[in-house]
mmCIF file of C-alpha atoms and ligand atoms in Angstrom:
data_model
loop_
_atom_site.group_PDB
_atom_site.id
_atom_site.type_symbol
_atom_site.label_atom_id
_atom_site.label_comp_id
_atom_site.label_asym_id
_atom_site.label_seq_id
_atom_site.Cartn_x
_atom_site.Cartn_y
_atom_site.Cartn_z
ATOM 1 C CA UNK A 1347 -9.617 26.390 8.803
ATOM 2 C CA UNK A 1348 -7.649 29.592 9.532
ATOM 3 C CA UNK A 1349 -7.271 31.359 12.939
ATOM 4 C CA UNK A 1350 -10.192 31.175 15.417
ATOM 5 C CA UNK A 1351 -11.650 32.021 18.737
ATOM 6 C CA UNK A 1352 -12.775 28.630 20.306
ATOM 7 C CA UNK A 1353 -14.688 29.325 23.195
ATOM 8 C CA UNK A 1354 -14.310 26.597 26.025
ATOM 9 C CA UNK A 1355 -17.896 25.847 26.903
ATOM 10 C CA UNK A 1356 -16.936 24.696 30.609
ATOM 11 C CA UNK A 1357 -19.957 24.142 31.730
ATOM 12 C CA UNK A 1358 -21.909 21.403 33.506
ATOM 13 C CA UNK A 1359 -25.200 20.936 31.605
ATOM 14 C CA UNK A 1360 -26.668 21.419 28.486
ATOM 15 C CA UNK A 1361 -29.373 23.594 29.651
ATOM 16 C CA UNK A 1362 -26.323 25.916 30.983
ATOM 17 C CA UNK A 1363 -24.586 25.779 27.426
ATOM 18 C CA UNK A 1364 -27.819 26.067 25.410
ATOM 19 C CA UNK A 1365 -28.336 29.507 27.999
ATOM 20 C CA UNK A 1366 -25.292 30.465 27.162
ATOM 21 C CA UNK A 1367 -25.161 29.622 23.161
ATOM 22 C CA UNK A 1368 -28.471 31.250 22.912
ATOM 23 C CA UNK A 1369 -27.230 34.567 23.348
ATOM 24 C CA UNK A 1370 -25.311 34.214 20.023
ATOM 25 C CA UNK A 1371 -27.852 35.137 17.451
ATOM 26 C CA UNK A 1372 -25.193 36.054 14.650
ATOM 27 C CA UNK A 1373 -21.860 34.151 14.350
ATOM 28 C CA UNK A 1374 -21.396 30.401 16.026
ATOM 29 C CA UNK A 1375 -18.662 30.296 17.698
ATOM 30 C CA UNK A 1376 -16.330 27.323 17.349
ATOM 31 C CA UNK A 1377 -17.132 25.518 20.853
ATOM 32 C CA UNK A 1378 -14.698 23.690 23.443
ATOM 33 C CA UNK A 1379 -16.047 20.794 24.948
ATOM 34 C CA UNK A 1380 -14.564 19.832 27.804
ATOM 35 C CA UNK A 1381 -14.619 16.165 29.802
ATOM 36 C CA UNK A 1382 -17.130 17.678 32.601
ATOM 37 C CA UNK A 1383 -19.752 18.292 29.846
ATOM 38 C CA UNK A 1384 -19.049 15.586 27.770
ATOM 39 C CA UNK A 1385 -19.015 12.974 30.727
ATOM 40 C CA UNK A 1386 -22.122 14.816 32.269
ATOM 41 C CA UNK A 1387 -24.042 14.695 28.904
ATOM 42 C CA UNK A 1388 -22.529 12.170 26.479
ATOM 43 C CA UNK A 1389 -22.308 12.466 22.693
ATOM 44 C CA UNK A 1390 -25.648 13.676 22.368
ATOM 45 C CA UNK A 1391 -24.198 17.058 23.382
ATOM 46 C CA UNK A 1392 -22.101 17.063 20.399
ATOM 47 C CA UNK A 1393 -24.531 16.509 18.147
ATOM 48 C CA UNK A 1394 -26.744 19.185 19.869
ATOM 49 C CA UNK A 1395 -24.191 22.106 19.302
ATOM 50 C CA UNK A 1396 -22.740 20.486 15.807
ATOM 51 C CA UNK A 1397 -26.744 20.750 14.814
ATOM 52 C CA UNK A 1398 -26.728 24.076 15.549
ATOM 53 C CA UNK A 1399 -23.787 24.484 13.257
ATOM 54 C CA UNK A 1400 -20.915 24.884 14.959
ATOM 55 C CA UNK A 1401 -17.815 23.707 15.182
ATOM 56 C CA UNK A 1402 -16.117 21.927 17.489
ATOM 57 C CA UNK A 1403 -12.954 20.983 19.157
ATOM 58 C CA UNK A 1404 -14.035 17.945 21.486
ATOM 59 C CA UNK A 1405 -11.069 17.992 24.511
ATOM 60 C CA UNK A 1406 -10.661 14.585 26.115
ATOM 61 C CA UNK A 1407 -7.369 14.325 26.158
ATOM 62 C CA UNK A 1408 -7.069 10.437 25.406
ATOM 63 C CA UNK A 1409 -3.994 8.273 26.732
ATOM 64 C CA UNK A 1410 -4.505 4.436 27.041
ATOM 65 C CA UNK A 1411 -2.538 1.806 25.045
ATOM 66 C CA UNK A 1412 -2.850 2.119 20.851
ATOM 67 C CA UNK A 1413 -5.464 -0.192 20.442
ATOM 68 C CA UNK A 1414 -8.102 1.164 22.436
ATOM 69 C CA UNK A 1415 -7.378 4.707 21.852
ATOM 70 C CA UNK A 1416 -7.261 3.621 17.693
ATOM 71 C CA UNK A 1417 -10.672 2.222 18.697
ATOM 72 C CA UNK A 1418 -12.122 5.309 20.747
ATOM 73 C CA UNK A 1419 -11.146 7.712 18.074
ATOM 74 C CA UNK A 1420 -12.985 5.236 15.814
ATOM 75 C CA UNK A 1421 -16.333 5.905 17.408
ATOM 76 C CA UNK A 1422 -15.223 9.925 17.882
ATOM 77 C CA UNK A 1423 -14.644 10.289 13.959
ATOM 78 C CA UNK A 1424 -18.674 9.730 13.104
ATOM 79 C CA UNK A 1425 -19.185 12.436 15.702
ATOM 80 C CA UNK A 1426 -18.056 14.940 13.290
ATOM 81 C CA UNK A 1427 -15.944 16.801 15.728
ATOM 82 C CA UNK A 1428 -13.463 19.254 13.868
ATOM 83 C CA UNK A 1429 -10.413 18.740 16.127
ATOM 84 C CA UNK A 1430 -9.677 16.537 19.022
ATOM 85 C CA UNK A 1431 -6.978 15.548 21.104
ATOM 86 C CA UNK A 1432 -4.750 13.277 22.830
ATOM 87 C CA UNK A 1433 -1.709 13.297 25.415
ATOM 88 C CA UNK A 1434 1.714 13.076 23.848
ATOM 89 C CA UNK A 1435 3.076 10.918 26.325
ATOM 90 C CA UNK A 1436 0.531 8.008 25.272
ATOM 91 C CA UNK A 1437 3.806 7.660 22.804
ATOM 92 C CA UNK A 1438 4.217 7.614 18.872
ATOM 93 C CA UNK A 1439 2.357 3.810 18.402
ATOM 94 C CA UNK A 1440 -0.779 5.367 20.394
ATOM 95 C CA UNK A 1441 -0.728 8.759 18.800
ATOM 96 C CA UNK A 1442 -0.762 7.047 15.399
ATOM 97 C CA UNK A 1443 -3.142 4.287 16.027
ATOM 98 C CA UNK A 1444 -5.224 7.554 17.048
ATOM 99 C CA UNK A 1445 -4.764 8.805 13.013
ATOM 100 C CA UNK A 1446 -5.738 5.421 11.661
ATOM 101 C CA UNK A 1447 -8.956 5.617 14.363
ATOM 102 C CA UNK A 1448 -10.179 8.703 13.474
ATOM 103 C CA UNK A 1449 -9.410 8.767 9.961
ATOM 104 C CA UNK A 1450 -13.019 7.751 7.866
ATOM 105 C CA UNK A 1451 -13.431 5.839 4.942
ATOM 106 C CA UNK A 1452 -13.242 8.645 2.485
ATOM 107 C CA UNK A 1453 -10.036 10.045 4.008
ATOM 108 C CA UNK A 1454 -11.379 12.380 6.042
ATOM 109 C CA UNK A 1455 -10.829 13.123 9.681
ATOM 110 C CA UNK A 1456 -11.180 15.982 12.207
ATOM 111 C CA UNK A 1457 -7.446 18.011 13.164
ATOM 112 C CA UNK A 1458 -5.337 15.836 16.018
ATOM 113 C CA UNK A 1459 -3.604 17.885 18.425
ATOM 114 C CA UNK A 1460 -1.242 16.976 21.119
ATOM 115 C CA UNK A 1461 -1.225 17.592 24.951
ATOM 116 C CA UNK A 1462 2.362 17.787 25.901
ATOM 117 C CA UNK A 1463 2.993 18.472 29.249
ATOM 118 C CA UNK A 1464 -0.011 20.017 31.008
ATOM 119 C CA UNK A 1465 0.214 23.376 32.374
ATOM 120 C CA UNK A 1466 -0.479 22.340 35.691
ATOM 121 C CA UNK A 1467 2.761 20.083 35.864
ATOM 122 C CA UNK A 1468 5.795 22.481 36.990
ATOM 123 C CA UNK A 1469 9.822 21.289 36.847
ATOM 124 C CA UNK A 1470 9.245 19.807 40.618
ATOM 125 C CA UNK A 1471 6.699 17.695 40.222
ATOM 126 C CA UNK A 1472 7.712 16.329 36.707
ATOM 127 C CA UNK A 1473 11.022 15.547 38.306
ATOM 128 C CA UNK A 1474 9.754 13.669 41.770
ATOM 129 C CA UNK A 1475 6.143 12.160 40.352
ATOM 130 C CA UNK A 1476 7.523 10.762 36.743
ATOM 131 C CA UNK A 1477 10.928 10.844 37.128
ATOM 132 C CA UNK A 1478 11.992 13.352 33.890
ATOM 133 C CA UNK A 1479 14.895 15.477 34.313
ATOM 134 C CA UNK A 1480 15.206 17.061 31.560
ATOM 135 C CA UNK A 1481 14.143 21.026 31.713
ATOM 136 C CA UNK A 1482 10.073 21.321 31.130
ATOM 137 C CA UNK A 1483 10.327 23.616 28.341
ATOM 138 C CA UNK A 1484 12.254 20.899 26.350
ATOM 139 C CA UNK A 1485 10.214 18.771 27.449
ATOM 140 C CA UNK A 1486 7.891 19.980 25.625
ATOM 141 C CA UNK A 1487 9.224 20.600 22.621
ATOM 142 C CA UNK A 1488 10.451 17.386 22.479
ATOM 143 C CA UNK A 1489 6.884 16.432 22.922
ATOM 144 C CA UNK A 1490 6.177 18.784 20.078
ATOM 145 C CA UNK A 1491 8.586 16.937 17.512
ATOM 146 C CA UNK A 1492 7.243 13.094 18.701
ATOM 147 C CA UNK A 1493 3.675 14.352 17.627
ATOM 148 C CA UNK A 1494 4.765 15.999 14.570
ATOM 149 C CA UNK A 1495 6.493 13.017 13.488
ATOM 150 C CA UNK A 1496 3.745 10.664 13.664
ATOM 151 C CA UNK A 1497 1.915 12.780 11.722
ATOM 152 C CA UNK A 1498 -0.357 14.906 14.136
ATOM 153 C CA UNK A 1499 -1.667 18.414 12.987
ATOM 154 C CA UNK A 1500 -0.476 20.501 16.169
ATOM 155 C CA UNK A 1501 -0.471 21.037 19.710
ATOM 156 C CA UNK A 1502 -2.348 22.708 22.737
ATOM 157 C CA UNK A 1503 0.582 25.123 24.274
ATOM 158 C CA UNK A 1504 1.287 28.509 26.064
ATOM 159 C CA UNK A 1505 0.428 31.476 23.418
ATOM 160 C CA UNK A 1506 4.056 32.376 24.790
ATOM 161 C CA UNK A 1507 5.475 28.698 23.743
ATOM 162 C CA UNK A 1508 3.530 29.113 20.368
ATOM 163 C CA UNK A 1509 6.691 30.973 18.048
ATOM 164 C CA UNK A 1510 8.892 28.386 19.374
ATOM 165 C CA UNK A 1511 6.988 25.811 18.440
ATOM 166 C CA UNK A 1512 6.193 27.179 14.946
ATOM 167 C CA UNK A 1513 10.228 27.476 14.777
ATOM 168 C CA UNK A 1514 11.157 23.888 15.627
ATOM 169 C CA UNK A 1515 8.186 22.180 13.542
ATOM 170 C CA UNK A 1516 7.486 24.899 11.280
ATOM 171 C CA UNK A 1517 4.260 27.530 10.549
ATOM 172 C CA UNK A 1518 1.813 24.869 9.355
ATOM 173 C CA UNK A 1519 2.603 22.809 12.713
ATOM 174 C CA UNK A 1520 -0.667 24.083 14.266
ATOM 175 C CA UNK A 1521 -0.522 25.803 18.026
ATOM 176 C CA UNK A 1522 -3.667 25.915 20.607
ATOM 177 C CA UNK A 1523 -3.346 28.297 23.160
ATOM 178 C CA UNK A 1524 -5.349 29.016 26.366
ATOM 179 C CA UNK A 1525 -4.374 31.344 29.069
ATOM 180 C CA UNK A 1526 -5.578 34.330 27.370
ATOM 181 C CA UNK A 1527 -6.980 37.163 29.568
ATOM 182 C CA UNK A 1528 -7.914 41.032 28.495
ATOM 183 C CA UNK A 1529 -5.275 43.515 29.342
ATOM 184 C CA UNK A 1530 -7.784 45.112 31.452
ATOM 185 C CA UNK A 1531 -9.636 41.552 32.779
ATOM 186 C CA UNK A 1532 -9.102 39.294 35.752
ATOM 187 C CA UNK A 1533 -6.653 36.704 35.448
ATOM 188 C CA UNK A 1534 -7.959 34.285 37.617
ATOM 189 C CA UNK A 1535 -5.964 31.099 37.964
ATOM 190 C CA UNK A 1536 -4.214 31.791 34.451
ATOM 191 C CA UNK A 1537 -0.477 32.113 35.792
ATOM 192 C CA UNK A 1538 0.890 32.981 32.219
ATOM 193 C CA UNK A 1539 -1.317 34.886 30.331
ATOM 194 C CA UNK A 1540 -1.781 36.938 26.994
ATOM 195 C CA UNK A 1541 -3.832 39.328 25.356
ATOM 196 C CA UNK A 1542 -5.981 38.095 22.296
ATOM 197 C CA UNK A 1543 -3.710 40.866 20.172
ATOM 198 C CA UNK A 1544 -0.781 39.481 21.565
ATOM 199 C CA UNK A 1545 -1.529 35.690 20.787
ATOM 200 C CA UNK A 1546 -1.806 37.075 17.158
ATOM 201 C CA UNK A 1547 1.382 38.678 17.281
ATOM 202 C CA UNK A 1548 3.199 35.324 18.652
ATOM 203 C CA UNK A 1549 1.069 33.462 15.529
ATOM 204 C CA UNK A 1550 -0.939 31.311 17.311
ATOM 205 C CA UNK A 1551 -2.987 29.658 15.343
ATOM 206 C CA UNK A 1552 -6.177 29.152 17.533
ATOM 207 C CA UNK A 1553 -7.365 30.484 20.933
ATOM 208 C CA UNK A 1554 -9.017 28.983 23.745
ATOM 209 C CA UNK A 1555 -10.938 31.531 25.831
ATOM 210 C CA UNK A 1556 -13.403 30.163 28.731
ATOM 211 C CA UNK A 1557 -14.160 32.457 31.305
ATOM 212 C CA UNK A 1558 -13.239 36.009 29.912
ATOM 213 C CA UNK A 1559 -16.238 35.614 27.672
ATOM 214 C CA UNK A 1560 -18.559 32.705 29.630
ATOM 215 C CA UNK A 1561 -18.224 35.190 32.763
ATOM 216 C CA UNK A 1562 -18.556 37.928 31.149
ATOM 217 C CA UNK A 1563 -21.884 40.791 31.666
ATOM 218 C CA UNK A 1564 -21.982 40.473 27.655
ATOM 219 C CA UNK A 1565 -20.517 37.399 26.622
ATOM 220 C CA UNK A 1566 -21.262 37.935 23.113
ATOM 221 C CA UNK A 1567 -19.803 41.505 23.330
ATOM 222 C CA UNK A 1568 -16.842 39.933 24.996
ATOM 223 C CA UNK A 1569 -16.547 37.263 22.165
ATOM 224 C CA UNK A 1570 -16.890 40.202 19.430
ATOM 225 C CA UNK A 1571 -13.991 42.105 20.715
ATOM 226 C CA UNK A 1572 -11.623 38.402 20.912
ATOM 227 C CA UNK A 1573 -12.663 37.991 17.557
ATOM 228 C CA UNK A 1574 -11.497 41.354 16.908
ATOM 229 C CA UNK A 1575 -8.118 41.492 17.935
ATOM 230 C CA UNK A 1576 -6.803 38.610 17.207
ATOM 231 C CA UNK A 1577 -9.005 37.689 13.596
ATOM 232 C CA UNK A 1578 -9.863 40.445 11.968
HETATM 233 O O1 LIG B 1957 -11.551 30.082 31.593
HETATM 234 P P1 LIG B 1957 -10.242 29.972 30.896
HETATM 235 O O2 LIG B 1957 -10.041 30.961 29.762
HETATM 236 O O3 LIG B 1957 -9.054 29.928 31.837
HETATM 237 O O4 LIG B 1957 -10.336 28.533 30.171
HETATM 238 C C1 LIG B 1957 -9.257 27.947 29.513
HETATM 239 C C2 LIG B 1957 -9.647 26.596 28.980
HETATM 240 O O5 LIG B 1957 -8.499 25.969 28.433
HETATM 241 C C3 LIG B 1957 -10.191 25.632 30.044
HETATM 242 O O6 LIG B 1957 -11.131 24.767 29.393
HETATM 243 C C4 LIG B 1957 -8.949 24.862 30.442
HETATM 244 O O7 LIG B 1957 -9.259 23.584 30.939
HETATM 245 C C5 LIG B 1957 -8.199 24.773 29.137
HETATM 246 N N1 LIG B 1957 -6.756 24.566 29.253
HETATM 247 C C6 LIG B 1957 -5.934 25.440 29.943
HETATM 248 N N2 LIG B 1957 -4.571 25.192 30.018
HETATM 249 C C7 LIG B 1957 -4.060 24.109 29.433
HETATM 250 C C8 LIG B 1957 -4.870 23.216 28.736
HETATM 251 C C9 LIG B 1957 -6.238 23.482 28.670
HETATM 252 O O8 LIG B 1957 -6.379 26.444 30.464
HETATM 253 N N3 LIG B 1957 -2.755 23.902 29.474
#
């Protein structure tokens, strides 16, 4: 798989993501599923969207002790998802119980990508809630190493963490990156944002993009012109 827009489908029923995947009547996007339509839905939703022949990065962000996240990743591999994920912090004996879970009898398995530290975690509350001193940014590329050496395919980051990660664990480490707005679009709650053309630049390897194109008057137009800048 080379670089992609995944769209994160962030919605809260199928009938809303079916209203909203309908408008696509040429390319299939590769779809985010999140935990509210996942949890609101079940698997059947995966096998709704995978049916309609796309692909999918299924976002659950598991972290629970090795054995039953080696088990949970069992039953996710027969989903056919195409990448999935997991929080770094769940350690190297979870994240590789994870691998052995998802991987399927012929060898096969979808990507695994880390969570490191969530965006939504500053240097403050990292310190006083769980007690790690160490500056966030190292943090997280420390977070960035553990996964790689257990074997993991990549991780979900910043686009503007994404060279730094490709320098510490090298180009074929792969790097997920939301928080991409237009130059000329609303930012929202986004604090660090880039463009589409500037997440190329950086080399991230796959975007996340929710609401720029889910909110947008032409979502498909808006999807067309992601694909644009930072694919084609
Ligand atoms: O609508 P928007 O483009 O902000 O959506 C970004 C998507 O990426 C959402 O599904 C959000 O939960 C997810 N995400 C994020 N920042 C992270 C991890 C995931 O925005 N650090």
């Amino acid at each position: 798989m080379g670089k992609d827009v995944i769209v994160a489908c962030d919605f809260a029923s199928a009938e809303q993501t079916f209203a909203f995947l309908d408008k696509f009547t040429g390319r299939k996007p590769f779809v985010k599923i999140g935990m509210e339509l996942f949890y609101a839905e079940g698997p059947e939703i995966v096998r709704q969207i995978k049916a309609r022949g796309h692909k999918i990065f299924l976002d659950l962000k598991l972290h629970d002790i090795p054995n039953t996240v080696k088990k949970a990743m069992a039953v996710l591999r027969n989903l056919d998802v195409d990448i999935t994920n997991l929080h770094a912090a769940g350690t190297t004996a979870m994240m590789q119980g994870a691998l052995e879970g998802l991987t399927r009898e012929d060898g096969t398995r979808p990507l695994l990508i880390a969570v490191t530290q969530l965006t939504s975690t500053d240097q403050e509350s990292m310190e006083r809630d769980i007690l790690i001193k160490e500056p966030i940014d190292q943090v997280v590329m420390h977070y960035a190493k553990t996964a790689k050496n257990a074997g993991l395919d990549g991780i979900v980051c910043s686009p503007l963490e994404a060279g730094k990660v490709h320098e510490t664990c090298g180009n074929g480490f792969l790097t997920i990156t939301p928080g991409v707005r237009f130059a000329d679009g609303d930012v929202g709650d986004q604090k660090r944002v880039m463009t589409p053309a500037q997440a190329k630049e950086i080399g991230s390897d796959y975007i996340v993009v929710g609401r720029p194109i889910t909110a947008a008057a032409d979502p498909v137009a808006a999807y067309e012109r992601c694909v644009a800048e930072f694919v084609d």
